[in-house]
Coordinates of C-alpha atoms and ligand atoms in Angstrom, one line a residue:
M1 CA 3.4 -11.4 -2.8
E2 CA 4.6 -12.3 0.5
F3 CA 5.5 -10.5 3.5
Q4 CA 8.9 -9.3 2.9
Q5 CA 12.1 -8.9 5.1
Y6 CA 14.4 -7.7 3.0
V7 CA 13.9 -4.2 1.4
S8 CA 15.9 -2.2 -1.3
I9 CA 15.5 1.6 -1.2
I10 CA 16.6 3.9 -4.1
G11 CA 17.1 7.2 -3.1
A12 CA 19.9 8.5 -0.4
G13 CA 18.0 11.8 0.5
P14 CA 16.2 12.5 4.0
A15 CA 13.3 11.0 2.7
G16 CA 14.9 7.6 1.6
F17 CA 17.2 7.6 4.8
A18 CA 14.1 8.1 7.3
L19 CA 12.2 5.1 5.7
A20 CA 15.5 2.8 5.8
A21 CA 15.8 3.8 9.6
D22 CA 12.3 3.1 10.2
L23 CA 12.0 -0.3 8.5
L24 CA 15.2 -1.5 10.2
S25 CA 13.6 -0.3 13.5
H26 CA 10.9 -2.7 12.5
G27 CA 13.1 -5.6 11.8
K28 CA 13.3 -5.5 8.3
N29 CA 16.8 -5.7 6.5
V30 CA 17.6 -2.8 4.2
L31 CA 19.9 -1.9 1.8
L32 CA 19.7 2.0 0.7
Y33 CA 21.0 2.9 -2.8
S34 CA 22.7 6.3 -3.3
H35 CA 23.3 7.3 -7.3
P36 CA 27.3 7.4 -7.9
T37 CA 26.7 10.9 -8.9
H38 CA 24.5 12.0 -5.9
V39 CA 26.0 10.7 -3.0
R40 CA 26.8 13.9 -0.7
H41 CA 24.2 12.8 1.8
A42 CA 25.3 9.2 1.6
N43 CA 29.2 10.3 2.1
S44 CA 28.2 12.1 5.1
V45 CA 26.8 9.6 6.8
R46 CA 29.5 7.3 5.6
E47 CA 32.1 9.6 7.3
K48 CA 29.8 9.8 10.7
G49 CA 30.0 6.0 10.6
R50 CA 25.8 6.1 11.1
L51 CA 22.7 8.0 10.6
K52 CA 21.9 10.3 13.8
A53 CA 17.9 10.9 13.7
C54 CA 16.2 13.4 15.5
G55 CA 13.1 15.4 15.9
V56 CA 9.9 12.8 15.8
M57 CA 12.5 9.8 15.3
E58 CA 15.1 10.0 17.7
G59 CA 18.3 7.7 17.6
F60 CA 20.8 6.0 15.6
A61 CA 21.0 3.5 12.8
N62 CA 23.5 1.6 10.9
I63 CA 22.2 1.8 7.4
P64 CA 23.9 -0.2 4.6
I65 CA 24.7 1.8 1.5
T66 CA 25.6 0.7 -2.1
T67 CA 26.1 2.9 -5.4
D68 CA 25.7 -0.5 -7.3
M69 CA 22.2 -1.4 -8.9
A70 CA 22.8 -5.2 -9.5
E71 CA 23.0 -5.3 -5.3
V72 CA 20.1 -3.5 -5.4
V73 CA 17.8 -5.7 -7.5
A74 CA 19.4 -8.9 -5.9
F75 CA 18.8 -7.9 -2.4
S76 CA 14.9 -7.6 -2.4
Q77 CA 12.2 -8.1 -5.0
V78 CA 10.8 -4.8 -3.1
I79 CA 12.3 -1.6 -4.5
F80 CA 11.4 1.7 -3.0
L81 CA 11.9 4.6 -5.5
T82 CA 12.7 7.9 -3.2
V83 CA 14.2 10.0 -5.5
P84 CA 12.4 13.0 -6.8
S85 CA 10.5 12.4 -9.8
T86 CA 13.0 14.7 -12.2
G87 CA 15.6 11.9 -11.1
Q88 CA 13.5 8.9 -11.9
D89 CA 14.8 8.7 -15.6
T90 CA 18.2 8.4 -14.5
I91 CA 17.2 5.5 -12.2
L92 CA 15.1 3.6 -14.5
Q93 CA 17.8 3.9 -17.0
E94 CA 20.2 2.2 -14.7
M95 CA 17.5 -0.3 -14.1
K96 CA 16.5 -1.3 -17.6
E97 CA 19.5 -4.1 -17.9
Y98 CA 17.9 -6.2 -15.1
D99 CA 15.2 -8.7 -15.1
L100 CA 12.6 -6.8 -13.0
S101 CA 9.7 -9.1 -14.0
Q102 CA 9.5 -10.3 -10.0
H103 CA 10.0 -7.2 -8.7
I104 CA 7.5 -4.8 -7.2
L105 CA 8.9 -0.9 -7.8
I106 CA 7.1 1.4 -4.9
A107 CA 7.7 5.3 -6.3
V108 CA 7.3 7.5 -3.1
P109 CA 6.0 9.8 -4.5
G110 CA 5.0 8.6 -8.1
N111 CA 4.2 11.3 -9.9
L112 CA 2.8 9.3 -12.6
L113 CA 6.1 7.3 -13.0
S114 CA 3.9 4.0 -14.4
L115 CA 1.9 6.1 -17.0
I116 CA 4.8 8.2 -18.4
K117 CA 7.9 6.0 -18.1
D118 CA 6.5 2.5 -17.8
A119 CA 6.3 1.5 -21.4
N120 CA 9.6 -0.1 -22.0
M121 CA 9.8 -1.4 -18.7
E122 CA 8.8 -5.0 -17.7
V123 CA 8.2 -4.8 -13.8
G124 CA 6.4 -7.1 -11.9
N125 CA 4.1 -4.0 -10.5
I126 CA 4.5 -0.6 -9.9
L127 CA 3.0 1.3 -6.9
E128 CA 2.7 4.8 -6.5
T129 CA 1.9 7.3 -3.4
N130 CA 1.1 10.7 -3.2
L131 CA 3.5 11.7 -0.5
S132 CA 6.5 10.7 1.5
P133 CA 5.4 9.4 4.6
Y134 CA 7.9 11.7 6.2
S135 CA 8.4 15.5 6.4
C136 CA 12.0 15.6 6.8
R137 CA 15.7 17.2 6.2
M138 CA 18.9 16.3 6.1
D139 CA 22.3 18.2 6.9
E140 CA 25.8 16.4 7.5
G141 CA 24.6 13.1 8.0
Q142 CA 21.9 14.1 10.5
L143 CA 18.2 13.4 9.9
L144 CA 15.6 15.5 11.1
V145 CA 12.2 14.1 11.1
L146 CA 9.6 16.9 11.5
G147 CA 6.4 14.6 11.3
R148 CA 5.4 11.8 10.3
K149 CA 2.2 11.1 8.1
K150 CA -0.6 8.8 9.6
R151 CA -2.2 8.3 6.4
I152 CA -1.0 8.2 2.7
M153 CA -2.5 7.2 -0.5
I154 CA -1.4 4.2 -2.9
A155 CA -2.4 2.7 -6.3
A156 CA -0.6 0.0 -8.1
V157 CA -0.4 0.4 -12.1
R158 CA -1.6 -3.1 -12.5
N159 CA -4.5 -3.1 -10.2
H160 CA -6.8 -6.0 -11.2
D161 CA -7.4 -9.3 -9.8
L162 CA -4.5 -8.3 -6.7
D163 CA -4.8 -11.2 -4.0
P164 CA -6.2 -9.7 -0.9
S165 CA -2.6 -10.8 0.8
F166 CA -0.7 -8.5 -1.4
Y167 CA -2.3 -5.4 0.1
D168 CA -1.3 -6.8 3.7
A169 CA 2.2 -7.3 2.3
V170 CA 2.5 -3.5 1.0
Q171 CA 0.8 -2.3 4.3
D172 CA 3.7 -3.9 6.3
L173 CA 6.2 -2.2 4.3
F174 CA 4.6 1.3 5.8
P175 CA 5.2 1.3 9.5
G176 CA 3.1 3.6 11.2
V177 CA 1.4 4.7 8.2
R178 CA -2.3 3.6 7.1
L179 CA -2.5 3.2 3.5
R180 CA -5.6 4.2 1.4
W181 CA -5.6 2.4 -1.7
C182 CA -7.1 4.4 -4.6
S183 CA -8.6 3.6 -7.8
S184 CA -5.5 4.3 -10.0
V185 CA -2.1 6.2 -10.3
V186 CA -4.4 9.0 -11.5
E187 CA -6.3 9.8 -8.5
V188 CA -2.9 9.1 -6.2
C189 CA -1.3 11.8 -8.3
L190 CA -4.1 14.1 -8.0
S191 CA -3.7 13.7 -4.5
N192 CA -0.5 14.9 -4.1
I193 CA -1.0 18.1 -2.7
N194 CA 2.5 19.4 -2.8
G195 CA 1.7 20.8 -6.2
V196 CA -0.9 23.1 -4.3
F197 CA 1.4 24.2 -1.8
H198 CA 5.1 24.4 -3.1
P199 CA 5.0 26.1 -6.5
L200 CA 2.9 29.1 -5.2
M201 CA 4.8 29.3 -1.8
M202 CA 8.0 29.7 -3.9
L203 CA 7.0 32.0 -6.6
M204 CA 4.8 34.6 -4.0
N205 CA 7.8 34.6 -1.6
A206 CA 10.4 35.0 -4.5
G207 CA 11.8 38.3 -3.5
R208 CA 11.8 37.2 0.2
I209 CA 13.5 33.8 -0.7
E210 CA 16.3 35.6 -2.8
S211 CA 16.4 38.7 -0.4
T212 CA 17.2 36.8 2.8
G213 CA 18.7 33.5 0.9
G214 CA 15.7 31.4 2.5
D215 CA 16.3 32.9 6.0
F216 CA 12.2 32.6 6.9
L217 CA 9.8 29.7 7.7
L218 CA 8.2 28.9 4.5
Y219 CA 4.7 27.9 5.7
R220 CA 4.5 30.0 8.6
D221 CA 5.9 33.1 7.3
G222 CA 5.0 32.4 3.6
L223 CA 1.5 31.1 3.4
T224 CA -0.4 34.3 4.3
P225 CA -4.4 35.3 3.2
A226 CA -3.3 36.2 -0.2
V227 CA -1.0 33.0 -1.0
A228 CA -3.7 30.8 0.4
N229 CA -6.4 32.4 -1.8
A230 CA -4.2 31.6 -4.8
M231 CA -3.6 28.0 -3.9
L232 CA -7.4 27.5 -3.2
G233 CA -7.9 28.7 -7.4
V234 CA -5.3 25.8 -7.9
D235 CA -7.2 23.7 -5.5
K236 CA -10.3 24.1 -7.1
V237 CA -9.1 23.1 -10.8
R238 CA -7.4 20.0 -9.2
M239 CA -10.5 18.7 -7.8
D240 CA -12.6 19.8 -11.0
I241 CA -10.7 17.2 -12.8
G242 CA -11.3 14.8 -10.2
A243 CA -14.9 15.5 -10.2
A244 CA -14.6 15.1 -14.2
L245 CA -12.9 11.7 -13.9
G246 CA -15.5 10.5 -11.6
L247 CA -13.1 11.0 -8.6
C248 CA -14.4 12.4 -5.2
L249 CA -11.1 14.1 -4.3
Q250 CA -10.6 15.7 -1.3
S251 CA -9.5 19.3 -0.8
T252 CA -5.9 20.1 0.0
I253 CA -6.7 20.9 3.6
E254 CA -8.6 17.6 4.2
V255 CA -5.6 15.5 2.7
S256 CA -3.2 17.2 5.1
N257 CA -5.6 17.0 8.0
E258 CA -6.0 13.1 7.2
C259 CA -2.2 12.8 6.5
Y260 CA -1.3 14.4 10.0
D261 CA -4.7 13.5 11.9
Q262 CA -5.3 17.2 12.4
S263 CA -8.4 19.3 12.0
F264 CA -7.6 22.5 10.9
T265 CA -9.8 24.7 8.8
S266 CA -7.6 27.1 6.9
L267 CA -4.3 27.0 5.1
V268 CA -3.2 30.0 6.8
T269 CA -3.7 28.6 10.4
L270 CA -2.0 24.9 9.2
A271 CA 0.8 26.8 8.2
Q272 CA 1.0 28.7 11.6
K273 CA 0.3 26.0 13.9
S274 CA 1.0 22.4 12.0
P275 CA 4.5 21.1 13.6
P276 CA 5.4 19.4 10.8
H277 CA 4.6 22.5 8.6
N278 CA 5.5 25.6 10.6
R279 CA 9.4 24.8 11.4
L280 CA 10.2 24.0 7.7
R281 CA 12.8 26.8 6.4
A282 CA 12.4 28.0 3.2
P283 CA 14.8 27.0 0.4
S284 CA 18.0 29.3 -0.4
D285 CA 17.0 29.7 -4.2
F286 CA 14.6 28.5 -6.7
G287 CA 17.0 25.7 -7.8
N288 CA 14.7 23.6 -5.8
R289 CA 12.5 20.5 -6.2
N290 CA 9.5 23.0 -5.0
I291 CA 9.8 24.3 -8.5
S292 CA 11.7 21.8 -10.1
E293 CA 9.8 18.8 -9.4
D294 CA 6.4 20.2 -8.5
V295 CA 5.7 22.3 -11.6
P296 CA 6.7 19.8 -14.4
D297 CA 5.6 16.5 -12.6
L298 CA 2.6 17.6 -10.8
L299 CA 1.0 21.0 -12.5
V300 CA 1.9 20.4 -15.9
P301 CA 0.3 17.0 -16.2
W302 CA -3.0 18.3 -14.1
C303 CA -3.1 21.3 -16.5
G304 CA -2.9 19.0 -19.5
L305 CA -5.7 16.7 -18.1
A306 CA -7.8 19.7 -17.3
E307 CA -7.8 20.8 -21.0
V308 CA -8.5 17.5 -22.3
L309 CA -11.3 17.5 -19.9
G310 CA -12.7 20.9 -20.9
I311 CA -11.8 22.4 -17.7
D312 CA -10.6 25.9 -17.0
A313 CA -7.0 25.5 -16.5
S314 CA -6.0 29.0 -16.3
P315 CA -5.2 28.9 -12.6
L316 CA -2.6 26.3 -13.2
A317 CA -1.3 27.5 -16.3
A318 CA -0.8 30.9 -14.7
V319 CA 1.3 29.4 -12.1
I320 CA 3.2 27.5 -14.7
V321 CA 4.1 30.3 -16.8
L322 CA 4.9 32.5 -13.7
A323 CA 7.4 29.5 -13.0
E324 CA 8.8 29.8 -16.2
M325 CA 9.3 33.4 -16.5
T326 CA 11.0 33.2 -13.0
T327 CA 13.6 30.6 -13.9
G328 CA 14.0 30.4 -17.5
E329 CA 12.9 27.0 -17.7
S330 CA 10.4 25.5 -20.3
F331 CA 8.6 23.5 -18.0
M332 CA 5.5 22.8 -20.2
E333 CA 8.2 21.2 -22.6
T334 CA 9.8 19.0 -20.2
G335 CA 6.5 18.3 -18.3
E336 CA 4.9 15.0 -18.3
E337 CA 3.1 14.2 -21.5
S338 CA -0.8 15.0 -21.2
E339 CA -1.6 12.8 -24.2
E340 CA -0.1 9.9 -22.1
V341 CA -1.5 10.9 -19.0
A342 CA -5.1 11.3 -20.6
A343 CA -4.8 8.1 -22.3
G344 CA -4.1 6.5 -18.8
C345 CA -7.4 7.9 -17.6
G346 CA -9.3 6.7 -20.9
F347 CA -9.4 9.9 -22.7
E348 CA -8.2 10.8 -25.9
E349 CA -6.8 14.6 -26.9
G350 CA -10.2 16.3 -27.9
A351 CA -12.7 12.8 -27.4
G352 CA -15.0 11.9 -24.5
R353 CA -14.0 9.5 -22.1
T354 CA -13.2 6.0 -24.2
V355 CA -13.6 3.8 -21.1
Ligands
LIG401 N1 11.7 15.4 2.6 C1 10.5 15.4 2.7 O1 9.8 16.3 3.7 C2 9.3 15.2 1.6 C3 8.0 15.4 1.8 C4 7.0 15.0 1.1 C5 7.4 14.5 -0.1 N2 8.8 14.2 -0.6 C6 9.0 14.0 -1.7 O2 9.9 12.7 -1.6 C7 11.0 12.6 -2.6 C8 12.3 12.2 -1.9 O3 12.6 13.5 -1.2 P1 14.1 13.8 -0.5 O4 13.8 15.0 0.5 O5 14.5 12.5 -0.1 O6 14.6 14.2 -2.0 P2 16.0 14.9 -2.3 O7 17.0 14.9 -1.1 O8 16.0 16.1 -3.2 O9 16.4 13.7 -3.2 C9 16.5 12.5 -2.7 C10 17.7 11.8 -3.5 O10 17.8 11.5 -4.8 C11 19.1 12.0 -5.5 N3 18.8 12.4 -6.7 C12 18.4 14.0 -7.4 N4 18.4 14.0 -8.4 C13 18.5 12.6 -9.0 C14 19.0 12.2 -10.1 N5 18.7 12.7 -11.3 N6 19.5 10.7 -10.3 C15 20.0 10.2 -9.2 N7 19.6 10.7 -8.0 C16 18.9 12.0 -7.9 C17 19.4 13.1 -4.3 O11 20.9 13.6 -4.7 P3 21.1 15.3 -4.4 O12 21.2 15.1 -3.0 O13 22.3 15.2 -5.1 O14 20.0 16.0 -4.8 C18 19.0 12.6 -3.0 O15 20.2 11.6 -3.0 C19 10.9 13.7 -3.6 O16 10.1 13.3 -4.5 C20 10.1 14.7 -2.9 O17 9.3 15.6 -3.4 C21 9.8 14.6 0.3

């Protein structure tokens, strides 16, 4: 893979706009795609004439925006995907009619896109990260970047015999972030610590979210010792899965500390003192990706893997069931298929490891 000066970005939300502005300021040419039925942020930016960024990224950016997938595919061989994993199917459906055999798709985050949805797609390669490089929000065409990560994890689904220049060329597409290359997309997905933070913070603050319409700080006010204890229970299962797969996963607080170059020793202190976290407002309701993305696309596949590996998955199952009862959604049914994930790890249901 050569160093790329042209980069396509699919997903016109805060994460996509932050990446586009960052790459533009580092001399790349970018094209941002907004799905025709998801244009609210794109329209706001167009109305204002340019993107205004504030917080840890300050300034204005003129970001070319399209709703035409043909332009995205023609613009660059590198395509970032920054829609929530719940939107990946819609986007992949749009991409199906194009020849992507020379393209690299980088899903930020991946949430096992390549194991679950790669089957019918011939893409040159698919890379997945565990997190977005930016902690950010958007309102009326203005981007607020609360934090930039120093380190995120990444893996390529086809990771054999990659030329060393490939790693350098990918690193060049992540300004200011050091990539930690993982052994597989499964290790990357298990390192998406939003699965530990978000669903429990939402569910254990459900009354507060609904009675205040989200008028409180989600981490600072919502991640108290009892919530942290529940998170540690979920985190233990996540790390047990990693250990059973031969992976030495970091704890959630270690991943977060490494991301932001911090050194917190407890989740509660992190929630109170970490600038990228302690100013984040709670969502106004439960129709939010903290549940709709992180339960079906993180907790469900983790739970499936734990069960295949003979690990007590009850803390994960408890959170999933509570999310189902709270929202009326059947996340277990809509979630990522555990058999495909297990097969991707070299396991078959009810059997030992096969590779
Ligand atoms: N923002 C952060 O601080 C942050 C931090 C860590 C990880 N992430 C992850 O990064 C990803 C993107 O984050 P974000 O904050 O930019 O997300 P977002 O605003 O919720 O979504 C990004 C864009 O995708 C669109 N979209 C949603 N569902 C879609 C669908 N079915 N088909 C086509 N487009 C769809 C959204 O449209 P609508 O506006 O209409 O919904 C929006 O334009 C998510 O996976 C998120 O979990 C974000």
